[in-house]
Amino acid sequence: MHFLRDPQTFQGIAGPISRLRAAVPSALAAFALAAVFGGACGQTPTPDSALRIGLAGEPVTMDPHLQDHAVTFTVLHNLFETLVTFDSERRIQPALAVSWSTPAEDVWRFRLRDGVTFHDGRPLTAEDVVGSLLRARDHDESRVDGYLASVTDVRAVDRTTVEVSTRGSAPLLLGKLALIYIVPVDAPPRISRPIGSGPYTLGDSEPGQSIAMRAFDGHWRGPPDVTRAEFHFFDRQGDRLDALRRGELDLIHEVPGVEAEELGKEPNLEIRERLGPRLHYLHLHPGRPPFDDLRIRAAVDLALDRGVLAEELLGGYGAAAGQMTNPEVFGYSPELRPTACDPEAARGLLREAGYPDGFDIDLHVREGRPAGPIVRQLARVGIRARAVASPWGELYPRLKSRDVGFYYGGWSSVSGDASDFLDNKAHTPDDARGLGGSNFVGFSDPEVDRLIEASSLAFNTETRRGLLQQAAVQIAEAKVFLPLVMISDLYAVRRDLEWQPRVDGRIVIAEMRLSEDP
């Protein structure tokens, strides 16, 4: 039986990379100081009332296989389950499968858990698992097919046993399966009313506003402590912060670093911090002028002072990034350092490329994500960028259609492996093999493709790490994806909510409980 060979592959760094903030109390110490919301902060919800969570944006779909989007994953993770799962430290744990083995190098066998039912009362069977994995891999609109690029076949051995055949040993299969949700075998081509097996069922929703969830009494783990929850969606960051301060929310994520210390001083709130797999980056479409010229892309890279961006965008809760993965992600290359800011060299490249006076360009960004510091730094060298903010529901379809030339966004290697980025965003788009599904700029480099595909077959840990690092170097030289800052995930949380952030950034309601301390 083979299991994951390198514990670093799926275990994150517990400590943050940002400087510690003495003004922000720790979660454990704060429970003893728990206070009751009142006055300007509203009323404290009772354990029987809904826990209210504010998210930056809304899900792009309720179909778990037609998305690869952090907010959507966070919401759907409470409704659906996977064969195996990550715990809060990104270690693989059993979920719908209680055990697994590899009877042959290219075959994985999973034994399913007894007593699992979907929300409509149907028992989970091997046919549901087979149908889900094939649906995720083969659906014409799948956005998670890249996670199953190594899978060649899936079959039911019997009612409780599933076999997955792979190209070679597929050492990362477990981590990829932790991202593929299981749905009933007769799920429609497009799921709009989710039926999963997770600890919560879908309640009422207001499109673009909120989604309610109720504890699933028939869950195999038993009912969770929090019986009702609501996700509320905000395109505008200020609206989310205001709702929190008014006591209309109990938890928000993606707290701006510049707001963290002030929120931490609120008597009924505290900031909880965790180094996660997220980073912010720019994409520069190499098929669109002026970014079809490598000199222009290099000028943008040289114009940016990433250390200053970490301060101005994140309030110091983060660090400059030199590649599209963070240090806790397997395949991170210590040799790739952040590009040093050199405005004069940037201006020289612009002159050489025929833009002595610079140029005007639209920088597209999700509404609620401030881009002012980036715009100001680019302006110093003559790149006059105009930040164009759009709701995610409008921007995401344009990204998918490769209609956005200059974009400031975020990326998260949720499985803790660099292949998340390489398979999905850096490989030449190949729908037949499920590669490049999130490659929104059509980036294509045969050598990068070769390294990515070789890494997926490499059984030896160090060999595989070297291939991933080589691919990272090739991508860095292309200047199509410009990493900016690595992010410490910040959450503002009511003090009596017992919950600690996860390294993968998911908000799992079943892991929460309200403190019973007076």
mmCIF file of C-alpha atoms in Angstrom, residues 173-450:
data_model
loop_
_atom_site.group_PDB
_atom_site.id
_atom_site.type_symbol
_atom_site.label_atom_id
_atom_site.label_comp_id
_atom_site.label_asym_id
_atom_site.label_seq_id
_atom_site.Cartn_x
_atom_site.Cartn_y
_atom_site.Cartn_z
ATOM 1 C CA LEU A 173 -4.098 11.586 -6.581
ATOM 2 C CA LEU A 174 -5.326 11.749 -2.989
ATOM 3 C CA GLY A 175 -4.755 15.489 -2.796
ATOM 4 C CA LYS A 176 -6.576 16.036 -6.066
ATOM 5 C CA LEU A 177 -9.509 13.839 -5.037
ATOM 6 C CA ALA A 178 -9.884 16.027 -1.953
ATOM 7 C CA LEU A 179 -11.087 18.734 -4.366
ATOM 8 C CA ILE A 180 -13.696 16.675 -6.256
ATOM 9 C CA TYR A 181 -17.147 16.637 -4.656
ATOM 10 C CA ILE A 182 -19.397 13.600 -4.887
ATOM 11 C CA VAL A 183 -22.932 14.073 -6.245
ATOM 12 C CA PRO A 184 -25.746 11.585 -6.973
ATOM 13 C CA VAL A 185 -25.163 9.540 -10.114
ATOM 14 C CA ASP A 186 -28.289 11.005 -11.738
ATOM 15 C CA ALA A 187 -27.281 14.628 -11.147
ATOM 16 C CA PRO A 188 -28.458 16.900 -13.973
ATOM 17 C CA PRO A 189 -26.009 18.399 -16.486
ATOM 18 C CA ARG A 190 -26.085 21.645 -14.514
ATOM 19 C CA ILE A 191 -26.759 21.494 -10.781
ATOM 20 C CA SER A 192 -28.722 24.447 -9.437
ATOM 21 C CA ARG A 193 -30.207 22.887 -6.288
ATOM 22 C CA PRO A 194 -27.351 21.003 -4.599
ATOM 23 C CA ILE A 195 -27.944 17.536 -3.157
ATOM 24 C CA GLY A 196 -24.817 16.439 -1.345
ATOM 25 C CA SER A 197 -23.909 14.358 1.660
ATOM 26 C CA GLY A 198 -22.264 17.137 3.665
ATOM 27 C CA PRO A 199 -23.090 18.274 7.192
ATOM 28 C CA TYR A 200 -25.416 21.041 5.929
ATOM 29 C CA THR A 201 -28.326 21.242 3.528
ATOM 30 C CA LEU A 202 -29.214 24.237 1.402
ATOM 31 C CA GLY A 203 -31.830 26.574 2.813
ATOM 32 C CA ASP A 204 -33.346 29.742 1.414
ATOM 33 C CA SER A 205 -31.212 31.986 -0.743
ATOM 34 C CA GLU A 206 -31.355 35.460 -2.218
ATOM 35 C CA PRO A 207 -29.373 35.499 -5.471
ATOM 36 C CA GLY A 208 -26.387 37.770 -5.122
ATOM 37 C CA GLN A 209 -27.166 38.408 -1.456
ATOM 38 C CA SER A 210 -27.111 35.349 0.803
ATOM 39 C CA ILE A 211 -27.414 31.587 1.163
ATOM 40 C CA ALA A 212 -28.808 29.875 4.260
ATOM 41 C CA MET A 213 -27.840 26.407 5.479
ATOM 42 C CA ARG A 214 -29.269 24.002 8.044
ATOM 43 C CA ALA A 215 -27.574 21.131 9.809
ATOM 44 C CA PHE A 216 -28.200 17.759 8.151
ATOM 45 C CA ASP A 217 -29.610 15.491 10.853
ATOM 46 C CA GLY A 218 -28.749 12.396 8.852
ATOM 47 C CA HIS A 219 -25.041 13.132 8.511
ATOM 48 C CA TRP A 220 -22.776 10.171 9.262
ATOM 49 C CA ARG A 221 -20.770 12.179 11.815
ATOM 50 C CA GLY A 222 -23.930 13.282 13.598
ATOM 51 C CA PRO A 223 -25.334 16.825 13.593
ATOM 52 C CA PRO A 224 -22.777 19.651 13.943
ATOM 53 C CA ASP A 225 -22.804 22.109 16.858
ATOM 54 C CA VAL A 226 -23.872 25.079 14.717
ATOM 55 C CA THR A 227 -27.343 24.173 13.488
ATOM 56 C CA ARG A 228 -27.969 27.163 11.217
ATOM 57 C CA ALA A 229 -25.664 29.383 9.207
ATOM 58 C CA GLU A 230 -25.891 32.091 6.578
ATOM 59 C CA PHE A 231 -23.346 33.197 4.011
ATOM 60 C CA HIS A 232 -23.757 36.836 3.029
ATOM 61 C CA PHE A 233 -22.045 38.175 -0.093
ATOM 62 C CA PHE A 234 -20.477 41.601 -0.543
ATOM 63 C CA ASP A 235 -18.826 43.051 -3.628
ATOM 64 C CA ARG A 236 -17.842 46.180 -1.719
ATOM 65 C CA GLN A 237 -15.302 45.683 1.027
ATOM 66 C CA GLY A 238 -16.550 48.675 2.999
ATOM 67 C CA ASP A 239 -20.089 47.280 3.131
ATOM 68 C CA ARG A 240 -18.822 44.030 4.620
ATOM 69 C CA LEU A 241 -16.784 45.826 7.285
ATOM 70 C CA ASP A 242 -19.719 48.063 8.163
ATOM 71 C CA ALA A 243 -22.052 45.061 8.529
ATOM 72 C CA LEU A 244 -19.540 43.423 10.863
ATOM 73 C CA ARG A 245 -19.217 46.518 13.021
ATOM 74 C CA ARG A 246 -23.016 46.795 13.260
ATOM 75 C CA GLY A 247 -23.191 43.237 14.590
ATOM 76 C CA GLU A 248 -24.933 41.930 11.467
ATOM 77 C CA LEU A 249 -22.104 39.433 10.818
ATOM 78 C CA ASP A 250 -20.197 37.096 13.128
ATOM 79 C CA LEU A 251 -17.203 36.353 10.899
ATOM 80 C CA ILE A 252 -15.640 37.818 7.780
ATOM 81 C CA HIS A 253 -12.652 36.699 5.742
ATOM 82 C CA GLU A 254 -10.113 38.630 3.677
ATOM 83 C CA VAL A 255 -9.894 41.387 6.260
ATOM 84 C CA PRO A 256 -7.760 44.209 4.809
ATOM 85 C CA GLY A 257 -4.490 44.397 6.694
ATOM 86 C CA VAL A 258 -4.864 48.163 7.029
ATOM 87 C CA GLU A 259 -8.148 47.584 8.929
ATOM 88 C CA ALA A 260 -7.027 44.652 11.062
ATOM 89 C CA GLU A 261 -5.614 46.484 14.060
ATOM 90 C CA GLU A 262 -8.620 48.769 14.431
ATOM 91 C CA LEU A 263 -11.057 45.868 14.163
ATOM 92 C CA GLY A 264 -9.010 43.961 16.735
ATOM 93 C CA LYS A 265 -9.630 46.761 19.222
ATOM 94 C CA GLU A 266 -13.407 46.294 19.032
ATOM 95 C CA PRO A 267 -14.521 44.840 22.399
ATOM 96 C CA ASN A 268 -16.459 41.967 20.859
ATOM 97 C CA LEU A 269 -14.211 41.126 17.914
ATOM 98 C CA GLU A 270 -10.760 39.738 17.368
ATOM 99 C CA ILE A 271 -8.464 39.118 14.422
ATOM 100 C CA ARG A 272 -7.321 35.572 13.685
ATOM 101 C CA GLU A 273 -4.441 35.118 11.281
ATOM 102 C CA ARG A 274 -3.086 32.203 9.295
ATOM 103 C CA LEU A 275 -0.505 31.925 6.538
ATOM 104 C CA GLY A 276 -2.448 30.380 3.714
ATOM 105 C CA PRO A 277 -1.784 29.250 0.157
ATOM 106 C CA ARG A 278 -3.042 32.498 -1.380
ATOM 107 C CA LEU A 279 -1.154 35.156 -3.288
ATOM 108 C CA HIS A 280 -1.990 38.115 -5.481
ATOM 109 C CA TYR A 281 -0.669 38.396 -9.016
ATOM 110 C CA LEU A 282 -1.026 40.167 -12.347
ATOM 111 C CA HIS A 283 -1.680 38.410 -15.612
ATOM 112 C CA LEU A 284 -0.475 40.051 -18.825
ATOM 113 C CA HIS A 285 -2.073 38.508 -21.903
ATOM 114 C CA PRO A 286 0.838 37.679 -24.256
ATOM 115 C CA GLY A 287 -1.481 37.556 -27.257
ATOM 116 C CA ARG A 288 -2.667 41.153 -26.880
ATOM 117 C CA PRO A 289 -0.737 44.377 -27.517
ATOM 118 C CA PRO A 290 1.212 45.786 -25.806
ATOM 119 C CA PHE A 291 1.853 42.634 -23.753
ATOM 120 C CA ASP A 292 2.742 40.585 -26.827
ATOM 121 C CA ASP A 293 6.197 42.161 -26.375
ATOM 122 C CA LEU A 294 8.303 40.541 -23.642
ATOM 123 C CA ARG A 295 10.037 43.869 -23.029
ATOM 124 C CA ILE A 296 6.743 45.464 -22.015
ATOM 125 C CA ARG A 297 5.933 42.591 -19.670
ATOM 126 C CA ALA A 298 9.405 42.875 -18.146
ATOM 127 C CA ALA A 299 8.919 46.632 -17.713
ATOM 128 C CA VAL A 300 5.755 46.051 -15.696
ATOM 129 C CA ASP A 301 7.635 43.538 -13.561
ATOM 130 C CA LEU A 302 10.506 45.979 -12.880
ATOM 131 C CA ALA A 303 8.143 48.879 -12.106
ATOM 132 C CA LEU A 304 6.683 47.166 -9.050
ATOM 133 C CA ASP A 305 8.046 47.422 -5.520
ATOM 134 C CA ARG A 306 6.561 44.302 -3.943
ATOM 135 C CA GLY A 307 7.721 45.098 -0.426
ATOM 136 C CA VAL A 308 5.808 48.386 -0.525
ATOM 137 C CA LEU A 309 2.802 46.600 -2.037
ATOM 138 C CA ALA A 310 2.803 44.159 0.903
ATOM 139 C CA GLU A 311 2.572 47.132 3.257
ATOM 140 C CA GLU A 312 0.045 49.171 1.286
ATOM 141 C CA LEU A 313 -2.213 46.364 0.056
ATOM 142 C CA LEU A 314 -1.980 44.065 3.083
ATOM 143 C CA GLY A 315 -1.032 46.379 5.928
ATOM 144 C CA GLY A 316 2.120 44.301 6.414
ATOM 145 C CA TYR A 317 0.210 41.016 6.803
ATOM 146 C CA GLY A 318 2.110 39.322 4.007
ATOM 147 C CA ALA A 319 5.345 39.430 2.043
ATOM 148 C CA ALA A 320 6.723 40.025 -1.437
ATOM 149 C CA ALA A 321 6.207 37.085 -3.820
ATOM 150 C CA GLY A 322 8.692 35.840 -6.396
ATOM 151 C CA GLN A 323 6.712 32.918 -7.832
ATOM 152 C CA MET A 324 3.166 31.650 -8.129
ATOM 153 C CA THR A 325 3.390 29.457 -5.012
ATOM 154 C CA ASN A 326 4.089 30.108 -1.342
ATOM 155 C CA PRO A 327 6.885 28.523 0.737
ATOM 156 C CA GLU A 328 4.587 25.915 2.291
ATOM 157 C CA VAL A 329 3.517 24.629 -1.138
ATOM 158 C CA PHE A 330 5.367 21.586 -2.487
ATOM 159 C CA GLY A 331 7.405 22.604 -5.531
ATOM 160 C CA TYR A 332 8.233 26.093 -4.238
ATOM 161 C CA SER A 333 11.694 27.141 -5.433
ATOM 162 C CA PRO A 334 13.869 28.980 -2.875
ATOM 163 C CA GLU A 335 15.986 30.221 -5.784
ATOM 164 C CA LEU A 336 13.218 32.347 -7.289
ATOM 165 C CA ARG A 337 13.321 35.682 -5.500
ATOM 166 C CA PRO A 338 10.939 38.632 -5.965
ATOM 167 C CA THR A 339 12.001 40.905 -8.817
ATOM 168 C CA ALA A 340 13.864 43.955 -7.509
ATOM 169 C CA CYS A 341 12.136 47.227 -8.311
ATOM 170 C CA ASP A 342 14.059 49.261 -10.927
ATOM 171 C CA PRO A 343 11.967 52.089 -12.413
ATOM 172 C CA GLU A 344 14.804 53.383 -14.584
ATOM 173 C CA ALA A 345 15.326 49.974 -16.191
ATOM 174 C CA ALA A 346 11.564 49.747 -16.724
ATOM 175 C CA ARG A 347 11.499 53.101 -18.518
ATOM 176 C CA GLY A 348 14.429 51.988 -20.656
ATOM 177 C CA LEU A 349 12.572 48.856 -21.774
ATOM 178 C CA LEU A 350 9.508 50.923 -22.628
ATOM 179 C CA ARG A 351 11.623 53.237 -24.811
ATOM 180 C CA GLU A 352 13.277 50.255 -26.483
ATOM 181 C CA ALA A 353 9.862 48.726 -27.230
ATOM 182 C CA GLY A 354 8.610 51.931 -28.844
ATOM 183 C CA TYR A 355 6.739 53.484 -25.907
ATOM 184 C CA PRO A 356 8.974 56.386 -24.794
ATOM 185 C CA ASP A 357 5.946 58.175 -23.333
ATOM 186 C CA GLY A 358 4.420 55.056 -21.820
ATOM 187 C CA PHE A 359 0.885 53.939 -22.583
ATOM 188 C CA ASP A 360 -2.664 53.781 -21.226
ATOM 189 C CA ILE A 361 -4.157 50.455 -20.145
ATOM 190 C CA ASP A 362 -7.169 49.133 -18.227
ATOM 191 C CA LEU A 363 -6.335 46.984 -15.202
ATOM 192 C CA HIS A 364 -9.289 44.729 -14.454
ATOM 193 C CA VAL A 365 -9.982 43.747 -10.881
ATOM 194 C CA ARG A 366 -12.747 42.176 -8.839
ATOM 195 C CA GLU A 367 -14.913 44.788 -7.156
ATOM 196 C CA GLY A 368 -13.782 45.234 -3.562
ATOM 197 C CA ARG A 369 -10.087 44.514 -4.244
ATOM 198 C CA PRO A 370 -8.141 47.808 -4.045
ATOM 199 C CA ALA A 371 -5.567 48.313 -6.784
ATOM 200 C CA GLY A 372 -4.489 51.898 -6.050
ATOM 201 C CA PRO A 373 -0.917 51.086 -4.939
ATOM 202 C CA ILE A 374 -0.290 49.076 -8.126
ATOM 203 C CA VAL A 375 -1.681 51.864 -10.306
ATOM 204 C CA ARG A 376 0.536 54.452 -8.570
ATOM 205 C CA GLN A 377 3.697 52.390 -8.966
ATOM 206 C CA LEU A 378 3.069 51.759 -12.659
ATOM 207 C CA ALA A 379 2.407 55.467 -13.234
ATOM 208 C CA ARG A 380 5.956 56.286 -12.084
ATOM 209 C CA VAL A 381 7.365 54.690 -15.251
ATOM 210 C CA GLY A 382 4.675 55.964 -17.620
ATOM 211 C CA ILE A 383 2.260 53.016 -17.563
ATOM 212 C CA ARG A 384 -1.028 54.810 -16.976
ATOM 213 C CA ALA A 385 -3.254 52.029 -15.672
ATOM 214 C CA ARG A 386 -6.920 52.646 -14.934
ATOM 215 C CA ALA A 387 -8.393 50.231 -12.378
ATOM 216 C CA VAL A 388 -11.671 48.849 -13.732
ATOM 217 C CA ALA A 389 -13.590 47.077 -10.966
ATOM 218 C CA SER A 390 -16.393 44.654 -11.840
ATOM 219 C CA PRO A 391 -18.559 42.288 -9.768
ATOM 220 C CA TRP A 392 -17.091 38.805 -9.862
ATOM 221 C CA GLY A 393 -20.190 37.451 -11.580
ATOM 222 C CA GLU A 394 -19.411 39.736 -14.542
ATOM 223 C CA LEU A 395 -15.620 39.485 -14.510
ATOM 224 C CA TYR A 396 -15.296 35.709 -14.213
ATOM 225 C CA PRO A 397 -17.051 34.883 -17.528
ATOM 226 C CA ARG A 398 -14.815 37.388 -19.299
ATOM 227 C CA LEU A 399 -11.719 35.779 -17.784
ATOM 228 C CA LYS A 400 -12.894 32.333 -18.881
ATOM 229 C CA SER A 401 -13.355 33.597 -22.436
ATOM 230 C CA ARG A 402 -9.794 35.067 -22.353
ATOM 231 C CA ASP A 403 -11.203 38.518 -22.920
ATOM 232 C CA VAL A 404 -9.174 40.272 -20.190
ATOM 233 C CA GLY A 405 -5.710 41.473 -21.163
ATOM 234 C CA PHE A 406 -4.489 42.959 -17.857
ATOM 235 C CA TYR A 407 -5.828 41.515 -14.618
ATOM 236 C CA TYR A 408 -5.071 41.785 -10.912
ATOM 237 C CA GLY A 409 -6.336 38.748 -9.049
ATOM 238 C CA GLY A 410 -5.626 36.026 -6.538
ATOM 239 C CA TRP A 411 -4.555 32.396 -6.713
ATOM 240 C CA SER A 412 -4.613 29.628 -4.127
ATOM 241 C CA SER A 413 -2.817 26.269 -4.358
ATOM 242 C CA VAL A 414 -5.485 24.588 -2.277
ATOM 243 C CA SER A 415 -4.013 21.083 -2.342
ATOM 244 C CA GLY A 416 -0.649 22.388 -1.161
ATOM 245 C CA ASP A 417 1.097 21.388 -4.383
ATOM 246 C CA ALA A 418 2.480 23.546 -7.188
ATOM 247 C CA SER A 419 0.688 21.363 -9.729
ATOM 248 C CA ASP A 420 -2.543 23.160 -8.819
ATOM 249 C CA PHE A 421 -1.192 26.238 -10.579
ATOM 250 C CA LEU A 422 0.838 24.444 -13.231
ATOM 251 C CA ASP A 423 -1.878 22.027 -14.384
ATOM 252 C CA ASN A 424 -4.690 24.548 -14.352
ATOM 253 C CA LYS A 425 -3.186 27.922 -15.273
ATOM 254 C CA ALA A 426 0.198 27.312 -16.911
ATOM 255 C CA HIS A 427 -0.283 24.256 -19.132
ATOM 256 C CA THR A 428 -1.368 24.821 -22.724
ATOM 257 C CA PRO A 429 -5.171 24.515 -22.710
ATOM 258 C CA ASP A 430 -6.060 20.918 -23.518
ATOM 259 C CA ASP A 431 -9.723 20.162 -22.905
ATOM 260 C CA ALA A 432 -9.337 16.497 -23.810
ATOM 261 C CA ARG A 433 -6.897 15.928 -20.952
ATOM 262 C CA GLY A 434 -8.360 18.448 -18.537
ATOM 263 C CA LEU A 435 -5.269 20.679 -18.538
ATOM 264 C CA GLY A 436 -5.110 24.458 -18.668
ATOM 265 C CA GLY A 437 -8.743 24.893 -17.682
ATOM 266 C CA SER A 438 -8.011 28.159 -15.833
ATOM 267 C CA ASN A 439 -5.383 29.396 -18.303
ATOM 268 C CA PHE A 440 -7.166 32.667 -18.986
ATOM 269 C CA VAL A 441 -4.386 34.091 -21.190
ATOM 270 C CA GLY A 442 -3.704 31.121 -23.470
ATOM 271 C CA PHE A 443 -0.132 30.830 -22.191
ATOM 272 C CA SER A 444 1.676 28.035 -24.017
ATOM 273 C CA ASP A 445 5.251 26.796 -23.691
ATOM 274 C CA PRO A 446 6.138 23.267 -24.884
ATOM 275 C CA GLU A 447 8.971 22.968 -22.372
ATOM 276 C CA VAL A 448 6.693 23.975 -19.496
ATOM 277 C CA ASP A 449 4.134 21.427 -20.701
ATOM 278 C CA ARG A 450 6.815 18.724 -20.794
#
